[in-house]
PDB file of C-alpha atoms in Angstrom:
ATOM      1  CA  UNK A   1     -37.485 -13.261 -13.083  1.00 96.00           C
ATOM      2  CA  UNK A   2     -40.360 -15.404 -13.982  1.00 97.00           C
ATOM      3  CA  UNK A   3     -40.775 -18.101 -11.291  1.00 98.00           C
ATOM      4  CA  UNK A   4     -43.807 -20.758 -10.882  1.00 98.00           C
ATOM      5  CA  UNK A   5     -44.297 -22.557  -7.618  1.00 98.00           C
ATOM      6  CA  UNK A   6     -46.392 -25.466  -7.241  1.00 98.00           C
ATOM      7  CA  UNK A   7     -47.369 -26.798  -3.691  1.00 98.00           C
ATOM      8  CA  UNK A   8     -50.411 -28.863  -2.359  1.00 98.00           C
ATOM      9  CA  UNK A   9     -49.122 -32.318  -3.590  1.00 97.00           C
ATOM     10  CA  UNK A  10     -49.007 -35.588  -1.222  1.00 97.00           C
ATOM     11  CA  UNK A  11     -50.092 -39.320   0.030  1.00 98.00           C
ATOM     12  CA  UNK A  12     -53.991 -39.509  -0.891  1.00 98.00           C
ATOM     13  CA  UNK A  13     -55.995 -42.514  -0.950  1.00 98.00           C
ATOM     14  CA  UNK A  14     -58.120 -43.490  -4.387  1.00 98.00           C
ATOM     15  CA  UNK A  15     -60.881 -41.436  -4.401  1.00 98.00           C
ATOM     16  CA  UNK A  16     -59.874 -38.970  -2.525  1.00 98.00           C
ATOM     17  CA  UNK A  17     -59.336 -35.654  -3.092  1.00 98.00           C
ATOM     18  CA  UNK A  18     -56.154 -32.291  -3.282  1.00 98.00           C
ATOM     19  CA  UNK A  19     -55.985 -29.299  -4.307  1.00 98.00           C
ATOM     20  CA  UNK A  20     -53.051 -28.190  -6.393  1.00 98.00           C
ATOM     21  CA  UNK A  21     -51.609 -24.497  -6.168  1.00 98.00           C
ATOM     22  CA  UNK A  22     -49.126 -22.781  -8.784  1.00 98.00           C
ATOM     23  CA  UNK A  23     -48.157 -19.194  -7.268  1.00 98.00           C
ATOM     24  CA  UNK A  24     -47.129 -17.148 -10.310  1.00 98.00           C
ATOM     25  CA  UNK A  25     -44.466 -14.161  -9.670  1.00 98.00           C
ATOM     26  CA  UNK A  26     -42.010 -12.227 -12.442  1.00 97.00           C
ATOM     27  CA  UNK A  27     -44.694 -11.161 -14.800  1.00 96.00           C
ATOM     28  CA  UNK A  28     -48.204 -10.300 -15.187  1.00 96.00           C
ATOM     29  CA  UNK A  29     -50.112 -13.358 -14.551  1.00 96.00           C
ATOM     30  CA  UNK A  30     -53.079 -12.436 -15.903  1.00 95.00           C
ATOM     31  CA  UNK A  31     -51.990 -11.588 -19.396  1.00 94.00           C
ATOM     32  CA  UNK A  32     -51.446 -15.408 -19.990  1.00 95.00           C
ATOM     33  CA  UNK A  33     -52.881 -18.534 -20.785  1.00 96.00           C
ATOM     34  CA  UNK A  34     -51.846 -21.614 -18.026  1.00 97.00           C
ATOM     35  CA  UNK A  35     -51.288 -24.639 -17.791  1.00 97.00           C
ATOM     36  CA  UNK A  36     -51.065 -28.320 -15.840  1.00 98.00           C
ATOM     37  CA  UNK A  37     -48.999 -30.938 -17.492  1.00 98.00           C
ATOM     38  CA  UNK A  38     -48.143 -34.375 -15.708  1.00 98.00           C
ATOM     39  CA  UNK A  39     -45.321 -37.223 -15.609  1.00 98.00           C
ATOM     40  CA  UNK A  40     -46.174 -40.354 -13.711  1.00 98.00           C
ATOM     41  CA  UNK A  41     -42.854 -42.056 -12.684  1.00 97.00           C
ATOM     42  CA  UNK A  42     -40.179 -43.110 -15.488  1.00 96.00           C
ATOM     43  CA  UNK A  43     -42.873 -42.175 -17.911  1.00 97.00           C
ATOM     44  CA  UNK A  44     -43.321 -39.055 -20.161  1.00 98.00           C
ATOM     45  CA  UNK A  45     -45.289 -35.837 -20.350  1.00 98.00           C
ATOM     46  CA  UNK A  46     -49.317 -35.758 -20.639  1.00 98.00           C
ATOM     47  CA  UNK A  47     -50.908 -32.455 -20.791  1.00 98.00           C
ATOM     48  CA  UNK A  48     -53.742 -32.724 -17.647  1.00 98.00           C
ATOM     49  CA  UNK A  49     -55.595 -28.777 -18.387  1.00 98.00           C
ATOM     50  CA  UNK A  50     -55.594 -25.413 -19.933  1.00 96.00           C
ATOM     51  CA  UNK A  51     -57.086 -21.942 -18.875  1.00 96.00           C
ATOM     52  CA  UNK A  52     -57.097 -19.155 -20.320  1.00 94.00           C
ATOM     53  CA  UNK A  53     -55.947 -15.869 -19.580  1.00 94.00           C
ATOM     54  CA  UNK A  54     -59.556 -14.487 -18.474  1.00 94.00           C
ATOM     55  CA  UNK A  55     -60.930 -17.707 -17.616  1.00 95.00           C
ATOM     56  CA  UNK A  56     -63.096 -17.571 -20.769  1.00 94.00           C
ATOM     57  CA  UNK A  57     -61.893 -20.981 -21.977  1.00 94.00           C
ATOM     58  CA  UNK A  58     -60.989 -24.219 -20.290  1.00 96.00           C
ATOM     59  CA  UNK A  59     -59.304 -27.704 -21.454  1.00 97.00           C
ATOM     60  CA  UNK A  60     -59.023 -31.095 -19.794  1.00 98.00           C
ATOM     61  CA  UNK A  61     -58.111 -33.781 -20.965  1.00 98.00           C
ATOM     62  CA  UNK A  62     -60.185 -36.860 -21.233  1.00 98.00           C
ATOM     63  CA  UNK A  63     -58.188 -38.709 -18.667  1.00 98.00           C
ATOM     64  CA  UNK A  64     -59.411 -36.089 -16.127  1.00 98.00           C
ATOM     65  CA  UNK A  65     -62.351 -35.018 -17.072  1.00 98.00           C
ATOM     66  CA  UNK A  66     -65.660 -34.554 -15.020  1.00 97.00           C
ATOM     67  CA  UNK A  67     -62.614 -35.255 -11.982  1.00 98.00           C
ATOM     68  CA  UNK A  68     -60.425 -32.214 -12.238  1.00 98.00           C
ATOM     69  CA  UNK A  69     -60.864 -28.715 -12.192  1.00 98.00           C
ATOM     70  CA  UNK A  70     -58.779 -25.787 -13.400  1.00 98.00           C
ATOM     71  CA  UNK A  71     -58.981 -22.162 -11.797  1.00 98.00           C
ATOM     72  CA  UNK A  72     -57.451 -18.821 -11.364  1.00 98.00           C
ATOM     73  CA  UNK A  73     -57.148 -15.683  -9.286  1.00 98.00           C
ATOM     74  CA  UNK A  74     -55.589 -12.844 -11.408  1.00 97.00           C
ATOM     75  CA  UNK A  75     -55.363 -10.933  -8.023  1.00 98.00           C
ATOM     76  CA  UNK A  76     -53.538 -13.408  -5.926  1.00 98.00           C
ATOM     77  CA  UNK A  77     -51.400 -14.735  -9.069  1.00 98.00           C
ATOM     78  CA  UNK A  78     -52.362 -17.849  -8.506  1.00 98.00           C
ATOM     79  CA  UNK A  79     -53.366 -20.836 -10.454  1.00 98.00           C
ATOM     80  CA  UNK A  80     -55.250 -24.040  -9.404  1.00 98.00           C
ATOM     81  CA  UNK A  81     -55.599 -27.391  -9.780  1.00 98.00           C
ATOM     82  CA  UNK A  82     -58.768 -29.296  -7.706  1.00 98.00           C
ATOM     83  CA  UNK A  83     -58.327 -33.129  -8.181  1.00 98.00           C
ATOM     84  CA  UNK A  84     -61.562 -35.204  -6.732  1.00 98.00           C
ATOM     85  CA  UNK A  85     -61.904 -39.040  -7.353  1.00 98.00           C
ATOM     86  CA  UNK A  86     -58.510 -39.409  -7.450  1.00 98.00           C
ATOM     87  CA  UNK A  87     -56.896 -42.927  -8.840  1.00 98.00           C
ATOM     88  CA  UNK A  88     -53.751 -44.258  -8.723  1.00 98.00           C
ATOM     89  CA  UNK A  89     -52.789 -43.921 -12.461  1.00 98.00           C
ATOM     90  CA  UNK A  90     -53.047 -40.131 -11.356  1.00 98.00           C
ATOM     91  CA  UNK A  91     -50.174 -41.002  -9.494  1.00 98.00           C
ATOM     92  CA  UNK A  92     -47.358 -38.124 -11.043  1.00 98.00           C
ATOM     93  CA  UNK A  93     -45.448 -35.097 -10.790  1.00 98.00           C
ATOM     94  CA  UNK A  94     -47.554 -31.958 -11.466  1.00 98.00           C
ATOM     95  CA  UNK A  95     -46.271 -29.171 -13.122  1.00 98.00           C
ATOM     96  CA  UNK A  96     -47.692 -25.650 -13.803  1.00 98.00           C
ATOM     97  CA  UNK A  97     -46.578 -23.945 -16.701  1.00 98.00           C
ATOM     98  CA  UNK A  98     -47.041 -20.490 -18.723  1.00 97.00           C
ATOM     99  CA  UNK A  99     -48.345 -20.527 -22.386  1.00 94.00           C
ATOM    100  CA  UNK A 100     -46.843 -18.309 -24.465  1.00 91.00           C
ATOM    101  CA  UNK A 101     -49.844 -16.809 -25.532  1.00 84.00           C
ATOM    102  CA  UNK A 102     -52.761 -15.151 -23.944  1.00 79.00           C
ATOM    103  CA  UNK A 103     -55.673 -17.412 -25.582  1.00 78.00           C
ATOM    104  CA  UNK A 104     -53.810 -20.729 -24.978  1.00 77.00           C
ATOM    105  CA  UNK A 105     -53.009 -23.464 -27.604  1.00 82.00           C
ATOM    106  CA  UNK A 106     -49.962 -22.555 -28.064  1.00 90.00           C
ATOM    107  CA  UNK A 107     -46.173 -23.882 -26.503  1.00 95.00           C
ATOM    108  CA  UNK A 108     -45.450 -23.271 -22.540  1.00 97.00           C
ATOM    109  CA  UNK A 109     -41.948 -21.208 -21.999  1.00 96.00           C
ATOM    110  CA  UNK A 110     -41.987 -21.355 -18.128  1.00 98.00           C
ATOM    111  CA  UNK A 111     -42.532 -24.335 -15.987  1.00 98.00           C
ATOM    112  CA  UNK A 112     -42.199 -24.706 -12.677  1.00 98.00           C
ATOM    113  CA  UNK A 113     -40.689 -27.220 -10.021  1.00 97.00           C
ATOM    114  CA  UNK A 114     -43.336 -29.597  -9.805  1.00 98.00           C
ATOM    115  CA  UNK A 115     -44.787 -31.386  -7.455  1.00 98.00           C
ATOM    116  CA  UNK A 116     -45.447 -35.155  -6.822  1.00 98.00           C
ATOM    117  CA  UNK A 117     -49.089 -36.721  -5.803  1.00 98.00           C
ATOM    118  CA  UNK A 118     -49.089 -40.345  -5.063  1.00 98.00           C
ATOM    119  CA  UNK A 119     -52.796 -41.902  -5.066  1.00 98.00           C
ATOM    120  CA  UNK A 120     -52.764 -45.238  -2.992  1.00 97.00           C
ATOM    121  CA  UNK A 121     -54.197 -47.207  -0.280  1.00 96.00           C
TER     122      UNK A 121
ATOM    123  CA  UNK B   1     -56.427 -36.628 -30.855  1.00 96.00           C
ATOM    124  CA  UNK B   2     -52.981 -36.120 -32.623  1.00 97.00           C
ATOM    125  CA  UNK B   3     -50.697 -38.516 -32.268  1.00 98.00           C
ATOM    126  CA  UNK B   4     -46.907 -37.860 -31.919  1.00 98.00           C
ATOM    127  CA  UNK B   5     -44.319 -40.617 -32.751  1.00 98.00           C
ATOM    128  CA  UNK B   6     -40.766 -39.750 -31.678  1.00 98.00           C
ATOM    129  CA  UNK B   7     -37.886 -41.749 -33.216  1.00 97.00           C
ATOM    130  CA  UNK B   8     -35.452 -43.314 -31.795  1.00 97.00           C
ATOM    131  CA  UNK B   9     -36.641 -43.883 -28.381  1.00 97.00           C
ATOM    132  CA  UNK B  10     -33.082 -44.016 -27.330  1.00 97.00           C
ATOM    133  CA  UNK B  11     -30.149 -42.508 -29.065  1.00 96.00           C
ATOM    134  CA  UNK B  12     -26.452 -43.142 -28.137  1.00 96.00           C
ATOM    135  CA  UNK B  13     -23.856 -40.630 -28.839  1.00 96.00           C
ATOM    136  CA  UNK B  14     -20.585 -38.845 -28.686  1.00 95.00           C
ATOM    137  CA  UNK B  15     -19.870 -35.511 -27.752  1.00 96.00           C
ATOM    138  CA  UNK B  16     -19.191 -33.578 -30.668  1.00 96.00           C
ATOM    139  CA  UNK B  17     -21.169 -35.708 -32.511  1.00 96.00           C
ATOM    140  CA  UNK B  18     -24.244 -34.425 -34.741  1.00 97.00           C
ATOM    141  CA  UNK B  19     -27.574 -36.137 -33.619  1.00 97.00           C
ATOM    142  CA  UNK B  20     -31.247 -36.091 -35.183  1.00 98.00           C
ATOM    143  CA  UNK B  21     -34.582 -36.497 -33.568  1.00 98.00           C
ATOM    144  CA  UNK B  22     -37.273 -37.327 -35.550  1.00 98.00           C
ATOM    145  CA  UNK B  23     -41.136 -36.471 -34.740  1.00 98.00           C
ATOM    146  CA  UNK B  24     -43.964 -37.546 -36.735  1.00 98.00           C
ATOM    147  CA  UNK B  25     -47.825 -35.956 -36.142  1.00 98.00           C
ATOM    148  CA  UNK B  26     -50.531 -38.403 -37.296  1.00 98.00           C
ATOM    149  CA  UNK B  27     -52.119 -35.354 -38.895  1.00 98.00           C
ATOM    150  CA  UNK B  28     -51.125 -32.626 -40.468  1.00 97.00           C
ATOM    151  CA  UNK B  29     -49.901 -29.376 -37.484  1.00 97.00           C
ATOM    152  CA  UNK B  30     -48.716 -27.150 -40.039  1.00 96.00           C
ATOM    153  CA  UNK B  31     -46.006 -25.761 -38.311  1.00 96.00           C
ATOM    154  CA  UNK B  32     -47.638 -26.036 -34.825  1.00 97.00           C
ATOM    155  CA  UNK B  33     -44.913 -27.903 -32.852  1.00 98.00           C
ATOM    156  CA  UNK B  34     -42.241 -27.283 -30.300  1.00 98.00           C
ATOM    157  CA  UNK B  35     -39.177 -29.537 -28.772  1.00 98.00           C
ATOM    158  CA  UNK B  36     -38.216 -29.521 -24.537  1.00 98.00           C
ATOM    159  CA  UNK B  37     -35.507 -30.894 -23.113  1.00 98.00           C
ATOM    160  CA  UNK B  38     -36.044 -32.660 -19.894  1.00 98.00           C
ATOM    161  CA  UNK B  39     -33.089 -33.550 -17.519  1.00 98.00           C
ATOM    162  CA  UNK B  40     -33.849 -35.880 -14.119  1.00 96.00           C
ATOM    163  CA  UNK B  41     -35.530 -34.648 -11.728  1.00 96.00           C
ATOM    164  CA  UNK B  42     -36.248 -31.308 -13.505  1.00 97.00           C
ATOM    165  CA  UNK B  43     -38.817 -29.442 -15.346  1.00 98.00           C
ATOM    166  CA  UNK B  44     -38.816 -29.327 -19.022  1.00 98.00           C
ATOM    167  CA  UNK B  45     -37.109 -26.543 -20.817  1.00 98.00           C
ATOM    168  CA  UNK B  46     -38.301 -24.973 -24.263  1.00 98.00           C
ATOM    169  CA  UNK B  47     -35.302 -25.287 -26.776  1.00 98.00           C
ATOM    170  CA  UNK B  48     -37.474 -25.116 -30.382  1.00 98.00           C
ATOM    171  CA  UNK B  49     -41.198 -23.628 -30.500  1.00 97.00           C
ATOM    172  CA  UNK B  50     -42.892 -23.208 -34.177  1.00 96.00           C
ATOM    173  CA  UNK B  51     -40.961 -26.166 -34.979  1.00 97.00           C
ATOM    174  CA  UNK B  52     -37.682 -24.267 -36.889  1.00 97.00           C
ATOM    175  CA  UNK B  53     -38.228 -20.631 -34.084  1.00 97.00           C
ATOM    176  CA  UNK B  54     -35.040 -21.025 -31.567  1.00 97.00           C
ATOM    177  CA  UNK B  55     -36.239 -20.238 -27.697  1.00 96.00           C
ATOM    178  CA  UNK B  56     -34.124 -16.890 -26.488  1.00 96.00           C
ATOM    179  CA  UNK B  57     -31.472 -18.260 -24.036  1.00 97.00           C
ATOM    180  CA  UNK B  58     -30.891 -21.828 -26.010  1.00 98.00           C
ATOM    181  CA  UNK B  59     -27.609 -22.479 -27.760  1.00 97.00           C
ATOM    182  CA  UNK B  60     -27.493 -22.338 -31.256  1.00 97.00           C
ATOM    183  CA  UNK B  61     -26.435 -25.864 -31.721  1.00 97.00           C
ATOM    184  CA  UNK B  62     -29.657 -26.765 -31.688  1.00 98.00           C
ATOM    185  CA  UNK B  63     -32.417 -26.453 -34.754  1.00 98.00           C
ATOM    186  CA  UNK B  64     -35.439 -27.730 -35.804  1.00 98.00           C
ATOM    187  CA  UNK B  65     -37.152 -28.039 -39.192  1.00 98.00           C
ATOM    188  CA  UNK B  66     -40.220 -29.635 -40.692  1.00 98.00           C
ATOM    189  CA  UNK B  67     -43.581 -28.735 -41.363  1.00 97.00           C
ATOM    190  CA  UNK B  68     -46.956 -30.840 -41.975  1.00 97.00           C
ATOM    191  CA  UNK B  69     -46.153 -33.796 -40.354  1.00 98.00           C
ATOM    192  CA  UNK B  70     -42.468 -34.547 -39.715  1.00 98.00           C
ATOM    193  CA  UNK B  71     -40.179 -32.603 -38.054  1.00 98.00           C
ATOM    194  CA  UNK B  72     -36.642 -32.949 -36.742  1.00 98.00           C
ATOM    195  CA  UNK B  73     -34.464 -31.897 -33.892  1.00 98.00           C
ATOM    196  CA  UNK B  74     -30.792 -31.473 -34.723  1.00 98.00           C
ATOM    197  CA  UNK B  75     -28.247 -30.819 -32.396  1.00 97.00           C
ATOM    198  CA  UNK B  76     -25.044 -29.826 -34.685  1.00 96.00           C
ATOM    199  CA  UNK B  77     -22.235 -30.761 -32.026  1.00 95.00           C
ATOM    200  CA  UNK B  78     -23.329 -32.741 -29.157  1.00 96.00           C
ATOM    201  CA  UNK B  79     -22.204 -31.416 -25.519  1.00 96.00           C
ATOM    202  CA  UNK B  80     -21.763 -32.919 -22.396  1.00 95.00           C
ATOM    203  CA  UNK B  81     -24.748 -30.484 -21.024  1.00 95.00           C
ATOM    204  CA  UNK B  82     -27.116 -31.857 -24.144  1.00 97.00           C
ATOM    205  CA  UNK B  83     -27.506 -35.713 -22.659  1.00 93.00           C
ATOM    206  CA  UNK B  84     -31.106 -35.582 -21.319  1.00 97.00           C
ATOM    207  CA  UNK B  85     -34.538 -36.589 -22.821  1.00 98.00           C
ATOM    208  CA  UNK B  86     -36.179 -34.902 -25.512  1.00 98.00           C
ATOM    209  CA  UNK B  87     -39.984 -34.365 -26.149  1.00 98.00           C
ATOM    210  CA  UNK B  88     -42.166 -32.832 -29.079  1.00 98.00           C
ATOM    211  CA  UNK B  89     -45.200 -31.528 -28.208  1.00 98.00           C
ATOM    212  CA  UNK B  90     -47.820 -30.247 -30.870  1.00 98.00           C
ATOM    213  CA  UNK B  91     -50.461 -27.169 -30.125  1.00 97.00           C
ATOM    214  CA  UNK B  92     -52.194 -27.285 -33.505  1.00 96.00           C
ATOM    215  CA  UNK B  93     -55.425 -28.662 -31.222  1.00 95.00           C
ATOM    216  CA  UNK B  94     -56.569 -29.692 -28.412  1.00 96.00           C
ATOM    217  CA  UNK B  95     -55.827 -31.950 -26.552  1.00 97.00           C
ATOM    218  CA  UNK B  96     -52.246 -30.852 -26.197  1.00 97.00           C
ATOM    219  CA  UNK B  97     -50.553 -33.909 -27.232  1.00 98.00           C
ATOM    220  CA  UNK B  98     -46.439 -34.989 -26.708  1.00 98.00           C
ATOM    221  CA  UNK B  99     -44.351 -37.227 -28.064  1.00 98.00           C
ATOM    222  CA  UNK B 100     -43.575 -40.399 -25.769  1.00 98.00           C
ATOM    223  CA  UNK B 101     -39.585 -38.827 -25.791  1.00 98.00           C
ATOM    224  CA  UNK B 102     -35.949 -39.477 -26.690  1.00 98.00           C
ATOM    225  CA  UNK B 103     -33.561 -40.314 -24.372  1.00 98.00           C
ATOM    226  CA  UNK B 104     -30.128 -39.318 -25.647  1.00 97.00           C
ATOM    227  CA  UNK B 105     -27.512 -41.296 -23.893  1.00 96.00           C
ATOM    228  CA  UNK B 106     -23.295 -40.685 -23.592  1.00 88.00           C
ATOM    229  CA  UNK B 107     -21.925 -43.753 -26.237  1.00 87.00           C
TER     230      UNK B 107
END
């Protein structure tokens, strides 16, 4: 069974920083594209970053860019998300989720839980 | 960026009922789009992906169609399960881009 877990989300002040983890199990993690895709309270979805399968190529958004960083570790399944500069429009529930393909761009079939980060003094 | 405008914003309706979403790209996707459901508190689920390909696992009930730059969502015969929001999302480019949802309410 493919199952995502996100942790690392909390209370940070603007312009501080968290780290996001997504711990991948179910399938073989490094075979496929991932993904981070936000929804800031009562609103709807924004896609935050893509990386691909190898790490080769990377997406952010232009909300988060030069802020965020996306990473991986094949061998520990993992995927990350390192947030710095934080503001409180980044204030939202953080999901990872699984692209359907290897190379990215494409639709995301498994998402996990989520997790909420709240930016404010 | 590609812009998606989902219509209506809000959508009232019966169970048994046959209900259309629409989504319109601002460009031209080809064929490039999928449709989630979202319930509260929960993480989207994949119902549509290629904009017409159904998602293993998802009822029947439910089909998409469209190509270019407007594409639908039909659910043939609403069920209580189906009340929930409803996004579009495009992955012709990047940045990934979504459509601001439909909420699809019990009349």
């Amino acid at each position: 069974e493919v199952q995502l877990v996100e942790s690392g989300g909390g209370l940070v002040k603007p312009g501080g920083s968290l780290r996001l983890s997504c711990a991948a199990s179910g399938f073989t993690f490094s075979s496929y594209s991932m993904n981070w895709v936000r929804q800031a309270p009562g609103k709807g979805l924004e896609w935050v970053s893509s990386i691909s399968s190898s790490s080769s190529y990377i997406y952010y958004a232009d909300s988060v860019k030069g802020r965020f960083t996306i990473s991986r570790d094949n061998a520990k399944n993992s995927l990350y998300l390192q947030m710095n500069s934080l503001r409180a429009e980044d204030t939202a529930v953080y999901y990872c989720a699984r692209d359907t393909s290897s190379s990215g761009g494409s639709c995301y079939d498994y998402w996990g839980q989520g997790t909420l980060v709240t930016v404010s003094s | 960026d590609i812009q998606m405008t989902q219509s209506p914003s809000t959508l009232s309706a019966s169970v048994g009922d046959r209900v259309t979403i629409t989504c319109r790209a601002s460009q031209s996707i080809s064929s490039w789009l999928a449709w989630y459901q979202q319930k509260p508190g929960k993480a989207p689920k994949l119902l549509i992906y290629k904009a017409s390909s159904l998602e293993s696992g998802v009822p029947s009930r439910f089909s998409g169609s469209g190509s270019g730059t407007e594409f639908t969502l039909t659910i043939s015969s609403l069920q209580p399960d189906d009340f929930a929001t409803y996004y579009c999302q495009q992955y012709n480019s990047y940045p990934i881009t979504f459509g601001q949802g439909t909420r699809l309410e019990i009349k």
